[in-house]
Coordinates of C-alpha atoms in Angstrom, one line a residue:
M1 CA -9.0 84.8 -86.6
V2 CA -5.9 86.8 -88.6
S3 CA -6.5 86.5 -92.6
R4 CA -2.7 86.1 -93.8
P5 CA -2.7 89.3 -96.6
E6 CA -2.9 88.1 -100.4
A7 CA 0.4 87.3 -101.9
D8 CA 1.5 90.4 -104.2
P9 CA 4.6 89.1 -106.6
I10 CA 4.9 92.3 -107.9
R11 CA 5.2 94.2 -104.7
E12 CA 7.9 91.4 -103.4
L13 CA 10.2 91.9 -106.8
L14 CA 9.9 96.1 -106.5
Q15 CA 10.9 96.2 -102.6
R16 CA 14.0 93.5 -102.8
S17 CA 15.4 94.9 -105.9
K18 CA 17.8 97.9 -106.3
T19 CA 19.4 98.2 -109.6
I20 CA 16.9 98.4 -112.9
A21 CA 18.2 98.6 -116.4
V22 CA 16.4 100.3 -118.8
V23 CA 16.6 98.6 -122.5
G24 CA 15.8 101.5 -124.7
L25 CA 16.0 104.4 -122.1
S26 CA 15.7 107.5 -123.7
D27 CA 18.1 110.7 -123.0
R28 CA 14.8 113.2 -124.1
P29 CA 12.6 114.0 -121.2
M30 CA 9.4 113.7 -122.9
R31 CA 10.0 110.3 -123.9
P32 CA 8.4 107.7 -122.0
S33 CA 11.5 105.9 -120.8
H34 CA 13.1 109.1 -120.0
G35 CA 10.3 110.2 -117.5
V36 CA 9.4 106.0 -115.9
S37 CA 13.0 105.5 -115.0
A38 CA 13.3 109.5 -113.6
Y39 CA 10.4 108.3 -111.4
M40 CA 12.4 105.2 -110.0
Q41 CA 15.3 106.9 -109.7
S42 CA 13.4 110.1 -107.4
H43 CA 12.6 106.7 -105.4
G44 CA 15.9 104.9 -105.0
Y45 CA 16.3 102.7 -107.7
K46 CA 19.5 102.6 -109.3
I47 CA 19.1 103.0 -112.9
I48 CA 21.4 102.0 -115.7
P49 CA 21.0 103.5 -119.5
V50 CA 21.3 100.6 -122.2
N51 CA 21.0 102.6 -125.2
P52 CA 23.7 102.3 -127.8
T53 CA 23.1 106.0 -129.0
I54 CA 23.7 107.4 -126.4
A55 CA 26.6 108.1 -123.3
E56 CA 24.7 109.0 -120.9
T57 CA 21.5 110.1 -119.0
L58 CA 19.9 110.6 -115.6
G59 CA 23.4 111.5 -114.8
E60 CA 23.7 107.1 -115.6
K61 CA 26.1 106.0 -118.0
S62 CA 24.6 104.7 -120.6
Y63 CA 26.3 100.8 -122.2
P64 CA 24.9 99.3 -125.9
S65 CA 23.7 96.4 -124.7
L66 CA 23.2 94.2 -121.7
L67 CA 26.4 91.9 -121.8
Q68 CA 28.2 95.2 -121.3
L69 CA 26.9 96.1 -118.0
P70 CA 29.4 96.1 -115.1
E71 CA 27.3 94.9 -112.2
K72 CA 24.6 93.3 -111.1
I73 CA 21.1 93.9 -112.1
D74 CA 17.6 92.9 -110.6
I75 CA 15.7 94.0 -113.6
V76 CA 15.8 94.4 -117.2
N77 CA 13.1 97.1 -118.0
I78 CA 12.5 96.8 -122.0
F79 CA 11.3 99.6 -123.6
R80 CA 11.5 98.7 -127.2
R81 CA 9.1 96.8 -129.7
P82 CA 8.3 93.5 -129.7
E83 CA 10.4 92.6 -132.1
Y84 CA 13.3 93.4 -130.3
V85 CA 12.5 91.7 -127.2
E86 CA 13.5 88.3 -127.6
E87 CA 17.2 88.8 -127.9
I88 CA 17.3 91.5 -125.1
V89 CA 15.2 88.4 -123.0
D90 CA 18.4 86.3 -124.2
Q91 CA 20.2 88.6 -122.7
A92 CA 19.2 88.5 -119.0
I93 CA 18.9 84.9 -119.4
A94 CA 22.9 84.3 -119.7
L95 CA 23.1 87.0 -117.1
K96 CA 20.6 85.0 -114.6
V97 CA 18.7 88.4 -114.1
P98 CA 16.2 87.3 -111.6
A99 CA 13.4 90.1 -114.1
V100 CA 12.6 91.1 -116.9
W101 CA 10.1 93.8 -117.3
M102 CA 8.1 94.5 -120.5
Q103 CA 6.9 97.7 -120.8
E104 CA 2.6 98.6 -121.3
E105 CA 2.0 97.5 -125.3
V106 CA 5.5 95.2 -125.1
V107 CA 4.5 91.8 -125.6
H108 CA 6.5 88.6 -127.0
Q109 CA 5.0 85.7 -125.5
K110 CA 7.4 83.3 -126.8
A111 CA 10.7 85.8 -125.6
A112 CA 7.9 85.6 -122.1
E113 CA 8.1 81.9 -121.7
K114 CA 11.8 81.3 -122.3
A115 CA 12.4 83.9 -119.7
Q116 CA 9.9 82.1 -117.4
K117 CA 11.5 78.5 -118.7
A118 CA 15.4 79.5 -117.6
G119 CA 13.9 80.7 -113.8
I120 CA 13.1 84.6 -114.4
F121 CA 10.1 86.5 -113.4
V122 CA 8.1 88.2 -116.0
V123 CA 6.3 90.7 -116.4
M124 CA 4.7 91.8 -119.6
D125 CA 2.2 94.6 -120.8
L126 CA 2.4 96.8 -117.5
C127 CA 3.8 100.3 -116.5
I128 CA 6.7 99.8 -113.6
L129 CA 6.1 103.4 -112.2
K130 CA 2.0 103.3 -112.2
E131 CA 2.9 99.5 -110.7
H132 CA 5.3 101.4 -107.9
R133 CA 3.3 104.2 -107.2
A134 CA 0.0 101.5 -106.7
R135 CA 1.5 99.8 -104.2
F136 CA 4.1 102.6 -102.3
R137 CA 2.0 106.0 -102.4

């Protein structure tokens, strides 16, 4: 008898995704957003910084908002305080981004529900680096 492995939607998301827009990505190497994004970049993901206060980081041009990105993205990874999340989610909905990932300690239930109603896969209060490392050693 063969048992089917449990579905793992986070693993599936990380396998099919190629481009991650990181909202709140810092150009300072000691910031968590920088370290996490550098890790994801080193594992083959294209990282697009979204931060109006920097010109570039990790060798990529930074954009002031999601609405100004020149290409399709697979995941919006949010490194902003919860009070900024709803606006970011509204932009992700407008762009029809398939997934929104809120990093550890980034929790906004109303925005998560809004995104889910729009058909967006939502991960909240988890670190994308830790989840990737747990699945793809």
